[in-house]
Amino acid sequence: AAGVIQSPRHLIKEKRETATLKCYPIPRHDTVYWYQQGPGQDPQFLISFYEKMQSDKGSIPDRFSAQQFSDYHSELNMSSLELGDSALYFCASSPSVATGELFFGEGSRLTVL
Amino acid sequence: AQSVAQPEDQVNVAEGNPLTVKCTYSVSGNPYLFWYVQYPNRGLQFLLKYITGDNLVKGSYGFEAEFNKSQTSFHLKKPSALVSDSALYFCAVRDRRRDDKIIFGKGTRLHILP
């Protein structure tokens, strides 16, 4: 079965650089979520999109932005990177049934040097 | 706002013994409850969920969880632990509202001792 696809899997950037992470949800899933997981931490909700519109926002820095495109894929853009942005970034998708669990991708590991 | 508490950072269990990973939640209405497992450098894998109905729900890999509304708990259980069950387990809650986010607990690291 198709899963959530994230790219790149690993990314190394310098401080103050910009990074873009991509997420391709499971087909027919119309809701996408972004989570950030620091080392030894639980996943923290960043932002979500339903039918290409932002539906909820969590602890996402102003330096970060995200969008969902017409094909339902989503991109997380991170600018002015800081050392503390080093983390595993997960994308998850769910169908439009509200009781559904989230299906997670394998994550993109960002390292900021 | 919803929240989840996992009171144990780590649980050690001998292989073959029953295991319990504890979780309590707080949500304004009726919750959707989930358990996820995470292996090193991997994504979160769904184990089971409680939506409504029987308080005991069964999930993947022989795991089950019991929903207790009066104690606002959703403890994860398995009758006989395997070494391969060693991983990080997250309890999560979702408020009963369309497309609302899932909030995770801090996670409990489960060590199954051979």
Short mmCIF file of C-alpha atoms in Angstrom, two decimals:
data_model
loop_
_atom_site.label_atom_id
_atom_site.label_comp_id
_atom_site.label_asym_id
_atom_site.label_seq_id
_atom_site.Cartn_x
_atom_site.Cartn_y
_atom_site.Cartn_z
CA ALA A 1 0.00 0.00 0.00
CA ALA A 2 1.16 3.53 -0.72
CA GLY A 3 2.59 5.42 2.22
CA VAL A 4 3.45 9.02 2.98
CA ILE A 5 6.57 9.99 1.06
CA GLN A 6 8.95 12.61 2.41
CA SER A 7 11.99 14.11 0.75
CA PRO A 8 14.79 14.57 1.29
CA ARG A 9 15.40 12.00 4.00
CA HIS A 10 18.51 13.80 5.19
CA LEU A 11 19.52 17.43 4.82
CA ILE A 12 22.53 19.33 6.12
CA LYS A 13 22.50 23.13 6.13
CA GLU A 14 24.52 25.96 7.58
CA LYS A 15 23.11 28.55 9.96
CA ARG A 16 21.06 31.27 8.27
CA GLU A 17 20.47 29.11 5.20
CA THR A 18 17.09 28.03 3.86
CA ALA A 19 15.65 24.52 3.60
CA THR A 20 12.58 23.07 1.93
CA LEU A 21 11.01 19.75 2.87
CA LYS A 22 8.46 17.98 0.72
CA CYS A 23 5.63 15.64 1.61
CA TYR A 24 3.46 13.50 -0.64
CA PRO A 25 0.42 12.20 1.26
CA ILE A 26 -1.32 8.91 0.75
CA PRO A 27 -3.66 9.13 -2.27
CA ARG A 28 -7.15 10.42 -1.38
CA HIS A 29 -5.93 11.79 1.94
CA ASP A 30 -6.88 15.44 1.97
CA THR A 31 -5.33 16.51 5.27
CA VAL A 32 -1.61 16.96 5.85
CA TYR A 33 0.18 17.61 9.13
CA TRP A 34 3.74 18.66 9.91
CA TYR A 35 5.47 17.69 13.16
CA GLN A 36 8.93 18.46 14.52
CA GLN A 37 10.71 15.96 16.76
CA GLY A 38 13.86 17.10 18.52
CA PRO A 39 16.37 14.57 19.91
CA GLY A 40 14.72 12.56 22.66
CA GLN A 41 11.54 14.62 22.38
CA ASP A 42 7.95 13.89 21.49
CA PRO A 43 6.64 15.11 18.13
CA GLN A 44 5.48 18.73 18.29
CA PHE A 45 2.69 19.85 16.01
CA LEU A 46 3.66 22.62 13.60
CA ILE A 47 0.87 23.13 11.11
CA SER A 48 -1.86 21.33 9.19
CA PHE A 49 -3.74 21.74 5.92
CA TYR A 50 -7.15 20.53 4.82
CA GLU A 51 -8.09 20.76 1.17
CA LYS A 52 -5.16 23.08 0.52
CA MET A 53 -6.14 25.56 3.21
CA GLN A 54 -4.34 25.95 6.53
CA SER A 55 -6.54 24.30 9.14
CA ASP A 56 -4.54 24.55 12.36
CA LYS A 57 -1.31 26.04 13.58
CA GLY A 58 0.90 24.99 16.43
CA SER A 59 4.32 26.04 17.63
CA ILE A 60 5.67 26.93 14.22
CA PRO A 61 8.29 29.71 14.16
CA ASP A 62 7.62 32.76 12.00
CA ARG A 63 10.72 31.77 10.01
CA PHE A 64 8.86 28.70 8.81
CA SER A 65 6.06 28.60 6.28
CA ALA A 66 4.16 25.82 4.60
CA GLN A 67 1.59 25.24 1.94
CA GLN A 68 -0.41 22.49 0.32
CA PHE A 69 -0.60 22.39 -3.45
CA SER A 70 -3.34 21.41 -5.88
CA ASP A 71 -2.02 17.83 -6.05
CA TYR A 72 -2.20 17.72 -2.22
CA HIS A 73 1.52 17.53 -1.71
CA SER A 74 2.89 19.90 0.89
CA GLU A 75 6.12 21.78 1.40
CA LEU A 76 7.65 23.15 4.59
CA ASN A 77 9.98 26.08 4.02
CA MET A 78 12.44 27.04 6.73
CA SER A 79 14.51 30.19 6.51
CA SER A 80 17.26 31.75 8.62
CA LEU A 81 18.02 28.33 10.02
CA GLU A 82 19.25 28.08 13.59
CA LEU A 83 21.10 25.29 15.36
CA GLY A 84 17.96 24.53 17.33
CA ASP A 85 16.09 23.71 14.14
CA SER A 86 18.05 20.47 13.88
CA ALA A 87 15.39 17.80 14.25
CA LEU A 88 13.40 15.09 12.56
CA TYR A 89 10.50 16.58 10.63
CA PHE A 90 7.52 14.34 10.05
CA CYS A 91 4.70 14.72 7.64
CA ALA A 92 1.46 12.83 8.23
CA SER A 93 -1.75 12.52 6.29
CA SER A 94 -5.26 11.41 7.06
CA PRO A 95 -8.48 10.92 5.14
CA SER A 96 -11.33 13.30 5.67
CA VAL A 97 -12.96 11.02 8.25
CA ALA A 98 -12.41 12.80 11.54
CA THR A 99 -11.95 9.61 13.53
CA GLY A 100 -9.00 8.50 11.49
CA GLU A 101 -5.49 8.07 12.74
CA LEU A 102 -2.59 9.88 11.14
CA PHE A 103 -0.27 8.03 8.82
CA PHE A 104 3.30 9.18 9.17
CA GLY A 105 6.15 9.33 6.72
CA GLU A 106 9.66 8.23 7.63
CA GLY A 107 10.69 11.79 8.31
CA SER A 108 13.30 14.23 7.06
CA ARG A 109 16.31 14.68 9.28
CA LEU A 110 17.60 18.26 9.21
CA THR A 111 21.01 19.02 10.63
CA VAL A 112 22.01 22.67 10.97
CA LEU A 113 25.73 23.28 11.39
CA ALA B 1 -6.84 22.19 25.01
CA GLN B 2 -6.09 18.51 24.96
CA SER B 3 -3.06 16.99 26.65
CA VAL B 4 -1.53 13.59 27.28
CA ALA B 5 0.60 12.36 30.16
CA GLN B 6 2.85 9.33 30.12
CA PRO B 7 4.16 9.12 33.69
CA GLU B 8 6.99 6.67 32.98
CA ASP B 9 10.01 7.65 30.90
CA GLN B 10 11.10 4.03 30.74
CA VAL B 11 9.58 0.63 31.46
CA ASN B 12 11.62 -2.55 31.81
CA VAL B 13 9.95 -5.93 31.42
CA ALA B 14 11.35 -9.44 31.18
CA GLU B 15 10.60 -11.28 27.98
CA GLY B 16 7.45 -13.37 28.31
CA ASN B 17 6.00 -11.24 31.08
CA PRO B 18 2.97 -9.00 30.64
CA LEU B 19 3.64 -5.33 29.99
CA THR B 20 1.73 -2.14 30.67
CA VAL B 21 2.58 1.35 29.42
CA LYS B 22 0.52 4.01 31.15
CA CYS B 23 -1.27 6.98 29.62
CA THR B 24 -3.73 9.53 30.95
CA TYR B 25 -5.37 12.25 28.93
CA SER B 26 -7.23 15.50 29.25
CA VAL B 27 -9.67 16.74 26.63
CA SER B 28 -12.71 18.98 26.79
CA GLY B 29 -15.06 16.57 25.08
CA ASN B 30 -14.95 12.92 24.16
CA PRO B 31 -11.55 11.87 22.91
CA TYR B 32 -10.10 9.87 20.13
CA LEU B 33 -7.13 8.00 21.60
CA PHE B 34 -4.18 6.41 19.87
CA TRP B 35 -0.98 4.52 20.50
CA TYR B 36 1.99 4.81 18.18
CA VAL B 37 5.37 3.05 18.25
CA GLN B 38 8.65 4.47 17.02
CA TYR B 39 11.80 2.54 16.25
CA PRO B 40 15.17 4.37 16.05
CA ASN B 41 15.35 6.86 13.18
CA ARG B 42 11.97 5.76 11.87
CA GLY B 43 8.54 7.28 11.53
CA LEU B 44 5.69 6.68 13.92
CA GLN B 45 3.72 3.52 13.32
CA PHE B 46 0.07 3.30 14.29
CA LEU B 47 -0.74 0.52 16.79
CA LEU B 48 -4.36 1.00 17.78
CA LYS B 49 -7.09 3.51 18.46
CA TYR B 50 -10.17 4.03 20.57
CA ILE B 51 -13.08 5.85 18.99
CA THR B 52 -16.17 4.42 20.61
CA GLY B 53 -17.62 1.09 21.66
CA ASP B 54 -15.79 -1.57 23.64
CA ASN B 55 -13.36 -0.18 26.17
CA LEU B 56 -10.79 -2.84 25.28
CA VAL B 57 -9.35 -2.32 21.82
CA LYS B 58 -6.98 -4.67 20.06
CA GLY B 59 -4.25 -3.57 17.71
CA SER B 60 -1.15 -4.63 15.85
CA TYR B 61 1.52 -7.05 17.10
CA GLY B 62 -0.67 -8.41 19.92
CA PHE B 63 -1.04 -5.09 21.69
CA GLU B 64 -4.27 -3.95 23.28
CA ALA B 65 -5.39 -0.92 25.26
CA GLU B 66 -8.10 -0.29 27.78
CA PHE B 67 -10.09 2.94 27.76
CA ASN B 68 -11.22 4.03 31.22
CA LYS B 69 -13.36 7.13 31.08
CA SER B 70 -13.63 7.65 34.84
CA GLN B 71 -9.86 7.55 35.25
CA THR B 72 -9.22 9.28 31.89
CA SER B 73 -6.69 6.58 31.10
CA PHE B 74 -5.75 4.57 28.03
CA HIS B 75 -3.04 2.12 29.12
CA LEU B 76 -1.27 -0.03 26.54
CA LYS B 77 -0.94 -3.72 27.37
CA LYS B 78 0.43 -6.95 26.00
CA PRO B 79 0.08 -10.35 27.69
CA SER B 80 3.55 -11.62 26.80
CA ALA B 81 6.39 -9.27 25.86
CA LEU B 82 8.89 -9.93 23.09
CA VAL B 83 12.41 -8.52 22.83
CA SER B 84 11.35 -7.04 19.49
CA ASP B 85 8.75 -4.91 21.32
CA SER B 86 11.59 -2.74 22.62
CA ALA B 87 10.91 0.74 21.22
CA LEU B 88 9.53 4.18 22.04
CA TYR B 89 5.78 4.29 22.57
CA PHE B 90 3.65 7.39 22.27
CA CYS B 91 0.11 7.86 23.49
CA ALA B 92 -1.86 10.48 21.59
CA VAL B 93 -5.22 12.22 21.81
CA ARG B 94 -7.38 13.99 19.29
CA ASP B 95 -10.33 16.19 20.12
CA ARG B 96 -13.59 15.21 18.47
CA ARG B 97 -13.51 17.87 15.85
CA ARG B 98 -12.92 17.48 12.16
CA ASP B 99 -9.29 17.72 11.03
CA ASP B 100 -8.01 18.63 14.48
CA LYS B 101 -4.43 17.78 15.27
CA ILE B 102 -3.16 14.86 17.33
CA ILE B 103 -1.27 15.74 20.50
CA PHE B 104 1.39 13.31 21.69
CA GLY B 105 2.61 12.39 25.13
CA LYS B 106 6.30 12.58 25.96
CA GLY B 107 6.80 8.93 25.12
CA THR B 108 7.78 5.87 27.14
CA ARG B 109 10.82 3.81 26.24
CA LEU B 110 10.06 0.13 26.59
CA HIS B 111 12.95 -2.25 27.25
CA ILE B 112 12.22 -5.95 27.01
CA LEU B 113 14.95 -7.91 28.74
CA PRO B 114 15.88 -11.32 27.31
#
